[in-house]
mmCIF file of C-alpha atoms in Angstrom:
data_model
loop_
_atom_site.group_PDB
_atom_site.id
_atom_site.type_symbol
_atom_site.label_atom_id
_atom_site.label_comp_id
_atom_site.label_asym_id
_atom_site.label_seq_id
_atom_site.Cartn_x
_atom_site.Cartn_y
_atom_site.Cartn_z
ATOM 1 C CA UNK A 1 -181.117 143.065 48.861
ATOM 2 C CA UNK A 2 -180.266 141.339 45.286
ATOM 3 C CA UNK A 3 -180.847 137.722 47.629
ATOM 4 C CA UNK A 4 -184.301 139.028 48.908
ATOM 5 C CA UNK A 5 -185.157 140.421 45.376
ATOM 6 C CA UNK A 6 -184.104 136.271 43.946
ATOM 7 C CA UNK A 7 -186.025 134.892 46.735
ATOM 8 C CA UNK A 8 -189.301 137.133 46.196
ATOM 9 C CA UNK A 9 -189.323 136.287 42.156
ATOM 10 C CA UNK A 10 -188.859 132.730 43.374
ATOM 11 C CA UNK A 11 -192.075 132.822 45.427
ATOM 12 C CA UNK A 12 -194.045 135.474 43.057
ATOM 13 C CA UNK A 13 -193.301 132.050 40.170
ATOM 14 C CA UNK A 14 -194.812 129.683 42.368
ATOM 15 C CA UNK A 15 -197.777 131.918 43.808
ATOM 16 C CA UNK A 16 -198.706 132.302 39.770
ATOM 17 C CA UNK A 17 -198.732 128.586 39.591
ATOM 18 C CA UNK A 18 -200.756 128.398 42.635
ATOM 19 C CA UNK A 19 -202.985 130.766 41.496
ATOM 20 C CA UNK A 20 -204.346 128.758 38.363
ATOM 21 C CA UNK A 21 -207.125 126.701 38.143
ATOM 22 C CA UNK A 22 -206.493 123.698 39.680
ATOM 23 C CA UNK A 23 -209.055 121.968 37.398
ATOM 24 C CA UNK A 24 -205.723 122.762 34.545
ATOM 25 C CA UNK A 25 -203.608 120.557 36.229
ATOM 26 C CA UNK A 26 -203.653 116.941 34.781
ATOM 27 C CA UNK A 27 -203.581 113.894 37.310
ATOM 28 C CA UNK A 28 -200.308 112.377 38.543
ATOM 29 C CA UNK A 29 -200.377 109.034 37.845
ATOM 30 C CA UNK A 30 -196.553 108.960 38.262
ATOM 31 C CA UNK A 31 -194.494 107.848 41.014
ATOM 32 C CA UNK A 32 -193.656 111.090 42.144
ATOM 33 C CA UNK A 33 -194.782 112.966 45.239
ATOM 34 C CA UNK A 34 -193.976 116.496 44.765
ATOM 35 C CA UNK A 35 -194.381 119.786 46.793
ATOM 36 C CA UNK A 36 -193.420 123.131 46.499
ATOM 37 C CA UNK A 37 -194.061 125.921 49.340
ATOM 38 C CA UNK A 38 -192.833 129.177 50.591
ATOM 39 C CA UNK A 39 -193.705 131.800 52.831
ATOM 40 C CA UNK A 40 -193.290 135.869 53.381
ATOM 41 C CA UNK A 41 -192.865 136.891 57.018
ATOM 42 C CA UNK A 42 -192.971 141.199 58.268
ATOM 43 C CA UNK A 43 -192.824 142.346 61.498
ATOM 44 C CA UNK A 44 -192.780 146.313 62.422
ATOM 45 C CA UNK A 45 -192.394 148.144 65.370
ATOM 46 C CA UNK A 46 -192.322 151.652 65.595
ATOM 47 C CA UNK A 47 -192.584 154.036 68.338
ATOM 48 C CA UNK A 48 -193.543 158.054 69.062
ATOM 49 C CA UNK A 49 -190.405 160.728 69.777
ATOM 50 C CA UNK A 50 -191.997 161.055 73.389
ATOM 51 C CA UNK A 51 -192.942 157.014 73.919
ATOM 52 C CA UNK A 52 -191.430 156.419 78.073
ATOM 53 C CA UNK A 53 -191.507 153.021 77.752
ATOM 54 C CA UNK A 54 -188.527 152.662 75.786
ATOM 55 C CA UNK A 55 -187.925 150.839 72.652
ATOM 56 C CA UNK A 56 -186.778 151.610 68.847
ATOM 57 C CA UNK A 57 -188.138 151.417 65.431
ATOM 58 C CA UNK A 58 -187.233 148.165 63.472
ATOM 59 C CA UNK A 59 -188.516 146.816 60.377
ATOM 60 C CA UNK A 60 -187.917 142.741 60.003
ATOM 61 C CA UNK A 61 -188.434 140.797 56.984
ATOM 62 C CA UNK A 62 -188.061 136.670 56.141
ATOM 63 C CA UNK A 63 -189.279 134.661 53.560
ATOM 64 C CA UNK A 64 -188.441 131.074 52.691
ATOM 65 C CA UNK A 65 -188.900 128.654 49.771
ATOM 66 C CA UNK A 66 -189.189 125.340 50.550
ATOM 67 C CA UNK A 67 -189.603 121.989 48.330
ATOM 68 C CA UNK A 68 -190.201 118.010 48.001
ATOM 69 C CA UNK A 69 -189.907 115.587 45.517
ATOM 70 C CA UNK A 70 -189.702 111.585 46.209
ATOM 71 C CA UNK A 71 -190.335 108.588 44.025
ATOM 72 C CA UNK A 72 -190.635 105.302 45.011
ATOM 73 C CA UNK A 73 -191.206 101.976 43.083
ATOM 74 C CA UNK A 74 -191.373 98.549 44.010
ATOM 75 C CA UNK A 75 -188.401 98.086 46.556
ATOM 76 C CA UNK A 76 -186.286 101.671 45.531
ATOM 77 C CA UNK A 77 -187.346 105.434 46.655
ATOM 78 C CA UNK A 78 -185.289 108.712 45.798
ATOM 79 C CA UNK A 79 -186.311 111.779 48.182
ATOM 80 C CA UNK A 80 -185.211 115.014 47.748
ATOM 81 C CA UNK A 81 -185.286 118.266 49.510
ATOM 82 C CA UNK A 82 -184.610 121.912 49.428
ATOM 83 C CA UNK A 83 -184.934 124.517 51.951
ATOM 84 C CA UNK A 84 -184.144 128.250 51.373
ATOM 85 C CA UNK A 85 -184.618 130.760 53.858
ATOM 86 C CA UNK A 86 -183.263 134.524 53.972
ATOM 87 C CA UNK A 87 -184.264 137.157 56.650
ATOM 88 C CA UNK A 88 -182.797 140.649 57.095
ATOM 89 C CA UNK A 89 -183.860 143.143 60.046
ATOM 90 C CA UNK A 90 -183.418 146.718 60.301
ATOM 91 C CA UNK A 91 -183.151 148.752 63.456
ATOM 92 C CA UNK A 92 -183.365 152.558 63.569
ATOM 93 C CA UNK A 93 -179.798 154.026 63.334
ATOM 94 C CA UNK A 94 -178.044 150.454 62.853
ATOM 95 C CA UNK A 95 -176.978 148.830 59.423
ATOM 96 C CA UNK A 96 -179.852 146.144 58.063
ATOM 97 C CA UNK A 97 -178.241 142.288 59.233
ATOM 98 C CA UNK A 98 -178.984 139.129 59.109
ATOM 99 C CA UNK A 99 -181.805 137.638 60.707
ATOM 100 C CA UNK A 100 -181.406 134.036 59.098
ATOM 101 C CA UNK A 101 -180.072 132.584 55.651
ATOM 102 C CA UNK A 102 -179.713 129.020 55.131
ATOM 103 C CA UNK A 103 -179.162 127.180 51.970
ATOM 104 C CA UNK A 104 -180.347 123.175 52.427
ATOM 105 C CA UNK A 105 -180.303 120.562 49.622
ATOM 106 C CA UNK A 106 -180.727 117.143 50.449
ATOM 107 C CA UNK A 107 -181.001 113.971 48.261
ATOM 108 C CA UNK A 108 -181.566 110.136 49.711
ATOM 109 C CA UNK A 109 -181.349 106.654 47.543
ATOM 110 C CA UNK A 110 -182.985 103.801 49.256
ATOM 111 C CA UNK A 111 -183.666 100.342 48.744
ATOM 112 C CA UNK A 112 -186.247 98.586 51.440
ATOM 113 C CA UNK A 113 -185.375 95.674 53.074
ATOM 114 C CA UNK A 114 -188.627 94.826 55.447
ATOM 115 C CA UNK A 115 -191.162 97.563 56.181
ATOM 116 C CA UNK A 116 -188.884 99.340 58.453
ATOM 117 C CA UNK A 117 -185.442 99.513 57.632
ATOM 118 C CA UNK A 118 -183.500 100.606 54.178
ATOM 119 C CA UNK A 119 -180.314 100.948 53.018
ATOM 120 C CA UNK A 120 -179.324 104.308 51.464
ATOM 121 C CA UNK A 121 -177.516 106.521 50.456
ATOM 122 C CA UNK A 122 -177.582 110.223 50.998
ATOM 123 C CA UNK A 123 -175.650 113.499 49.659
ATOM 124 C CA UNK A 124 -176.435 117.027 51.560
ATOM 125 C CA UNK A 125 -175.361 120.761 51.070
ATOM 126 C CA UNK A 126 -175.240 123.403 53.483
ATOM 127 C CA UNK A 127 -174.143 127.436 53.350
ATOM 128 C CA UNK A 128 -175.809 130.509 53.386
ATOM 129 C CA UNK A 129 -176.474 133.046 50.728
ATOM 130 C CA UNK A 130 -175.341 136.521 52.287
ATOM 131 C CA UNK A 131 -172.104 137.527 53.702
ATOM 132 C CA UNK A 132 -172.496 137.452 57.556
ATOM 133 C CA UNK A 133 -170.865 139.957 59.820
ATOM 134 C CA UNK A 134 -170.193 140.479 63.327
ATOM 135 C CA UNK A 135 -171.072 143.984 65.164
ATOM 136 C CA UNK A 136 -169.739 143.520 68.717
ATOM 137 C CA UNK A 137 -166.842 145.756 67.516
ATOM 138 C CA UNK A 138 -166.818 149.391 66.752
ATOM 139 C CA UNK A 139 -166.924 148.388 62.989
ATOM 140 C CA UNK A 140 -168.768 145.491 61.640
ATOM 141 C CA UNK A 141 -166.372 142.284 60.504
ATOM 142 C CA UNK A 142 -167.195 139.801 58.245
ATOM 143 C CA UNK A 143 -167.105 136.231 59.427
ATOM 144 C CA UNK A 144 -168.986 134.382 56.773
ATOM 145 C CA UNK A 145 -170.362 134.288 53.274
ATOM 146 C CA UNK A 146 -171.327 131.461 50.448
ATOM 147 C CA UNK A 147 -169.244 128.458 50.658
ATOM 148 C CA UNK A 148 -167.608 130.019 53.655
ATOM 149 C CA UNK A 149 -168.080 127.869 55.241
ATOM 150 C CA UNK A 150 -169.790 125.242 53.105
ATOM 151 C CA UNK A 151 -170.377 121.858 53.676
ATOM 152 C CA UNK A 152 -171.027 118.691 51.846
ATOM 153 C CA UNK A 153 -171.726 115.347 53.480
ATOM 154 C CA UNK A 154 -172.358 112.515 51.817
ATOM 155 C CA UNK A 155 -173.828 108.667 53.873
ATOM 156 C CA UNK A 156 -174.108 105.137 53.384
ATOM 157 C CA UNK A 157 -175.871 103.437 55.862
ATOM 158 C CA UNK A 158 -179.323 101.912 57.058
ATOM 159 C CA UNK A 159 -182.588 104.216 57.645
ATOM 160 C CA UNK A 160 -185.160 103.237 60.442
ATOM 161 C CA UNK A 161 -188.640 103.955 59.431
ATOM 162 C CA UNK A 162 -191.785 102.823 61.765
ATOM 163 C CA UNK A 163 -194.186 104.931 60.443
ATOM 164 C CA UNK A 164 -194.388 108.378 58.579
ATOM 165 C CA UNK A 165 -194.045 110.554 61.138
ATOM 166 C CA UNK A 166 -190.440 109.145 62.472
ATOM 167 C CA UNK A 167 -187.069 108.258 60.654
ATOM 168 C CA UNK A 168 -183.916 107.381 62.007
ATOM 169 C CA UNK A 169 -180.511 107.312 59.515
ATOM 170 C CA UNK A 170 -177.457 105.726 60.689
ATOM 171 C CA UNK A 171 -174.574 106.059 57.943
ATOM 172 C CA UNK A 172 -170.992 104.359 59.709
ATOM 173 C CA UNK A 173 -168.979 105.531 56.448
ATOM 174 C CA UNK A 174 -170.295 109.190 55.933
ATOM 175 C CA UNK A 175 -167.299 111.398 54.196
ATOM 176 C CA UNK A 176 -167.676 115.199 54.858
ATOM 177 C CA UNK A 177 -166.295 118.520 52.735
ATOM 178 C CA UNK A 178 -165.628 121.277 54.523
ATOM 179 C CA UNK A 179 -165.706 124.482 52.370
ATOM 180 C CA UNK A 180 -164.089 127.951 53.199
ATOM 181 C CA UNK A 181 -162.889 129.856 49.492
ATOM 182 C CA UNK A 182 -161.844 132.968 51.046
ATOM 183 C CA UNK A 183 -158.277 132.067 52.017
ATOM 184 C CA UNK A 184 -158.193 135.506 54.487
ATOM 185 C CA UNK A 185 -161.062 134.424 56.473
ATOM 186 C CA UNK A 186 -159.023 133.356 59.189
ATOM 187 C CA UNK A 187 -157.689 136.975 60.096
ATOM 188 C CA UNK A 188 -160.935 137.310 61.718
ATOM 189 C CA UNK A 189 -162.097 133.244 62.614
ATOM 190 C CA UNK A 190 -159.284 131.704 63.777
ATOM 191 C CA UNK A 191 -160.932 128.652 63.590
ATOM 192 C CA UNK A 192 -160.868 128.844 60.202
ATOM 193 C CA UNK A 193 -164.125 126.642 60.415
ATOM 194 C CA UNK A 194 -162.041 123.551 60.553
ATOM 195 C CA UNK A 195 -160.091 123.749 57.576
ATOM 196 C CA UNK A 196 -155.568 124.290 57.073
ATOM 197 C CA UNK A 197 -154.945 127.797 56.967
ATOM 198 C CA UNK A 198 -154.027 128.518 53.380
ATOM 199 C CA UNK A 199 -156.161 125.543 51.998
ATOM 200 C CA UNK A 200 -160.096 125.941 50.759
ATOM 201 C CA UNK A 201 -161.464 122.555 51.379
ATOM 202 C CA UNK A 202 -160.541 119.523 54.124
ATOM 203 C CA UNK A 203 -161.894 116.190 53.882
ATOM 204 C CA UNK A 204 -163.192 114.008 56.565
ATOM 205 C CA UNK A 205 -163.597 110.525 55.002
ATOM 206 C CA UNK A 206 -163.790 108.174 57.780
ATOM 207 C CA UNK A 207 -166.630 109.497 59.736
ATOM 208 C CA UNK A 208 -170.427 108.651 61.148
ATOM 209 C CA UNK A 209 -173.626 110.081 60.518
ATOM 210 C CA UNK A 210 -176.704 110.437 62.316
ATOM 211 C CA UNK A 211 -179.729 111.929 61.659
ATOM 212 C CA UNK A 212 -183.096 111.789 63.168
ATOM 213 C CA UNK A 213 -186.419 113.347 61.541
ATOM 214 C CA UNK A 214 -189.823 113.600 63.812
ATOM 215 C CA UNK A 215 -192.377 115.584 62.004
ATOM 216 C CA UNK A 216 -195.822 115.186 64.201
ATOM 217 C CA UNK A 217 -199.129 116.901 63.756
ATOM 218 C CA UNK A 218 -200.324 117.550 66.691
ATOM 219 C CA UNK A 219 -203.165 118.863 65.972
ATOM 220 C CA UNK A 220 -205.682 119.728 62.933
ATOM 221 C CA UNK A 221 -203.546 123.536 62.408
ATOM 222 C CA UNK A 222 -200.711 122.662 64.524
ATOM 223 C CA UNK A 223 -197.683 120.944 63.237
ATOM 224 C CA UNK A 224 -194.411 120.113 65.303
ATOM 225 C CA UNK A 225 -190.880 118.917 63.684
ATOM 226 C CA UNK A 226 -187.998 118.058 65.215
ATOM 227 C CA UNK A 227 -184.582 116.794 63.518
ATOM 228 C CA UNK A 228 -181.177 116.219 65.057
ATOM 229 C CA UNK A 229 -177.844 115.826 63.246
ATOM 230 C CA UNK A 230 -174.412 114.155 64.398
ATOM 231 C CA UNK A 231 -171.375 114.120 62.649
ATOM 232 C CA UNK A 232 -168.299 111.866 64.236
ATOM 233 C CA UNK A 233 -164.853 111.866 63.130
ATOM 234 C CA UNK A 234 -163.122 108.570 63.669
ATOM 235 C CA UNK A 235 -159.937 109.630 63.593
ATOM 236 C CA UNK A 236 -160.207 112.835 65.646
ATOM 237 C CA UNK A 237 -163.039 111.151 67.832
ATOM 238 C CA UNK A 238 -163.534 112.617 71.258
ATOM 239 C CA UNK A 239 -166.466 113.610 73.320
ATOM 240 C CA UNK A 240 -165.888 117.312 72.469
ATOM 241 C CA UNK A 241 -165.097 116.668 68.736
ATOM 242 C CA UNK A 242 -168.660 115.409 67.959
ATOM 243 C CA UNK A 243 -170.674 118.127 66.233
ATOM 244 C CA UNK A 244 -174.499 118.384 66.770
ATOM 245 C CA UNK A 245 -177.467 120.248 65.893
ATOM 246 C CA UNK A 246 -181.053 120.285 66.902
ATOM 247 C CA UNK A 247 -183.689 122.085 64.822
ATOM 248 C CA UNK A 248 -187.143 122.752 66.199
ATOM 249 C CA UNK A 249 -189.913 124.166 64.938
ATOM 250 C CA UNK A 250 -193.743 124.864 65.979
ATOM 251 C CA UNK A 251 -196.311 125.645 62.839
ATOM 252 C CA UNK A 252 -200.057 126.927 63.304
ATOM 253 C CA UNK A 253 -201.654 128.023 60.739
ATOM 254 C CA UNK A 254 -204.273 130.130 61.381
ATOM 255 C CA UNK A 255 -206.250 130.548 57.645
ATOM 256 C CA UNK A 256 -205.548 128.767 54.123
ATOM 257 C CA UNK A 257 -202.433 131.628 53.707
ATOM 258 C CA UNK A 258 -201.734 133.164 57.375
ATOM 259 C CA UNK A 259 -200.162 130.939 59.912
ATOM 260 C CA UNK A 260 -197.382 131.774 62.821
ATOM 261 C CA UNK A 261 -194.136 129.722 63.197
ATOM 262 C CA UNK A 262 -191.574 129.344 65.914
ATOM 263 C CA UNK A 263 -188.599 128.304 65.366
ATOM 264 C CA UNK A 264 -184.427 127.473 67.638
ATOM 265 C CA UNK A 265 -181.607 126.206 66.025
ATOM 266 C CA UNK A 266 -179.004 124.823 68.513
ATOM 267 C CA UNK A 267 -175.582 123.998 66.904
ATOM 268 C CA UNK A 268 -172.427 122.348 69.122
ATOM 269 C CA UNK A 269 -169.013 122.391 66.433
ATOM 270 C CA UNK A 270 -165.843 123.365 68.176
ATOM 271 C CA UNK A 271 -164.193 123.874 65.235
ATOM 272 C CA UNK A 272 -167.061 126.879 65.184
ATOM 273 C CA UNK A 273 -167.110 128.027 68.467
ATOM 274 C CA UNK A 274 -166.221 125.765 71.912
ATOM 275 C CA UNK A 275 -170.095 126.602 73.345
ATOM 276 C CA UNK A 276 -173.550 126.205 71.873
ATOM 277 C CA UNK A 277 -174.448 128.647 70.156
ATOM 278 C CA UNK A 278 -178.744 128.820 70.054
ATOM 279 C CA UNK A 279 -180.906 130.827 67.930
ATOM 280 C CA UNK A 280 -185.092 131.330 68.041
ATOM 281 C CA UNK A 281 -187.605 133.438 65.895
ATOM 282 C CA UNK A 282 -191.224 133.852 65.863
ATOM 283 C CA UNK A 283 -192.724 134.818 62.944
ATOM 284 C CA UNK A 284 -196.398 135.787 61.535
ATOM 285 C CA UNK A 285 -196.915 135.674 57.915
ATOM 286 C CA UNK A 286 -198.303 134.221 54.567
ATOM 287 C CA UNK A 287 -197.761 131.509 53.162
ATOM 288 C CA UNK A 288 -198.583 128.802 50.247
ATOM 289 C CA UNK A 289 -198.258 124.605 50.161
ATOM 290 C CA UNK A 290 -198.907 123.390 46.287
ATOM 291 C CA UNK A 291 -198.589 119.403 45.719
ATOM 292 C CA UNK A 292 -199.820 115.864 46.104
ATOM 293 C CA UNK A 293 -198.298 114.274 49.273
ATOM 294 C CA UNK A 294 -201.408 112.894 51.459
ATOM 295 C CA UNK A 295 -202.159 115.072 54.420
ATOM 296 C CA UNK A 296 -200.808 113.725 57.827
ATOM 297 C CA UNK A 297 -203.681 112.617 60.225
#
């Protein structure tokens, strides 16, 4: 709950800002595009002691925080982005879990070369706030926690950019850290996430990147975005060694502050799990979008 109680101050801040008088707010004549939004999703259920049709009570709660900031000047930009999102759901006579958590901070360098292709260079971070546990068993296990795993990948490569709805980032030397502190993790993931048994971080320096961003409005209150991710060891390189991920996500927003989102996550890493492994929400909720990027046509 202390991660939900963060996340709501977080987005009670920014709703304050939001709230003033945007006549307050001097113009930007920087070189800065910045935005800040963030979102509160609840979804109840519950049901009468004589209901037939079967079902059980459940309270579900998300909310996300979710930021830009690029500059660009003559021939250089610097983007950066951070996504934080924490969910928890609570069935009737079960513990509360996890419904999502995600912890995404991104920052690109880039330095134009026509008006379609850069160079750059990029750092991310990836974990989760909340320890993570698994309840197949008679007692719940925990399989996962901050910086466990972690993961830190840095890429130098070119960018492909037709317009401003597509980008397409190809780093060939793209050196990875994979995180997991908790040295007794692997009593219950033998995979250990990928890293020596008895060790906290392994290194992946010669490696390849990939990443491809599609964010499309397809219409005036619906909003589509799609991004895939590979990662490629060279020196463990094999068709099954290649770790992917898809994210997808749907956005309509039905008034200024209510809008419904659907979202999958599909992640391949068989130093994870040897199959997919594929999660989806839908969610109804409010939420806010403060800044000066130009709306997408």
């Amino acid at each position: 709950m202390k991660k939900i109680t963060l996340l709501l101050f977080l987005l009670g801040f920014v709703f304050s800002v939001h709230a003033q008088d945007e006549s307050l707010t001097p113009a930007d004549t920087s070189y800065w595009l910045k935005e800040i939004g963030g979102g509160l999703n609840f979804n109840q259920a519950s049901f009468s002691g004589n209901w037939k049709g079967g079902g059980v009570n459940s309270v579900a709660l998300g909310i996300y925080l979710q930021g830009r900031a690029n500059y660009s000047k003559d021939k250089w930009t610097w983007d950066n982005t951070m996504d934080f999102i924490y969910g928890v759901v609570k069935n009737q006579q079960e513990d509360a879990r996890k419904s999502n958590d995600r912890i995404f901070l991104y920052s690109k360098v880039g330095y134009k070369i026509n008006d379609k292709w850069n160079y750059f260079f990029a750092v991310n971070f990836l974990s989760q706030f909340a320890p993570g546990y698994d309840f197949s068993g008679p007692e719940k296990v925990l399989i996962s926690k901050f910086l466990n795993p972690g993961f830190l990948t840095t890429g130098l490569g070119v960018e492909y950019k037709p317009n401003s709805e597509f980008s397409l980032r190809m780093a060939p030397f793209s050196p990875r850290w994979t995180f997991v502190t908790d040295t007794e993790l692997y009593n219950v993931v033998p995979t250990n996430y990928g890293v020596e048994i008895g060790k906290k971080v392994r290194q992946e320096w010669l490696a390849f990147s990939l990443l491809a961003d599609w964010n499309k409005k397809l219409a005036e209150n619906l909003s589509l975005l799609v991004r895939y991710q590979m990662y490629a060891n060279y020196e463990t390189l094999a068709f099954n060694t290649i770790d992917h991920r898809l994210d997808i996500g749907l956005t309509a927003k039905v008034t200024n502050l209510i809008n419904v989102s659907l979202t999958s996550l599909s992640i391949y890493d068989i130093d994870q799990d040897e199959k997919i492994q594929f999660s989806q929400g839908l969610a109804l909720g409010i939420a806010f979008k403060r800044g000066n990027f130009p709306e997408k046509k």
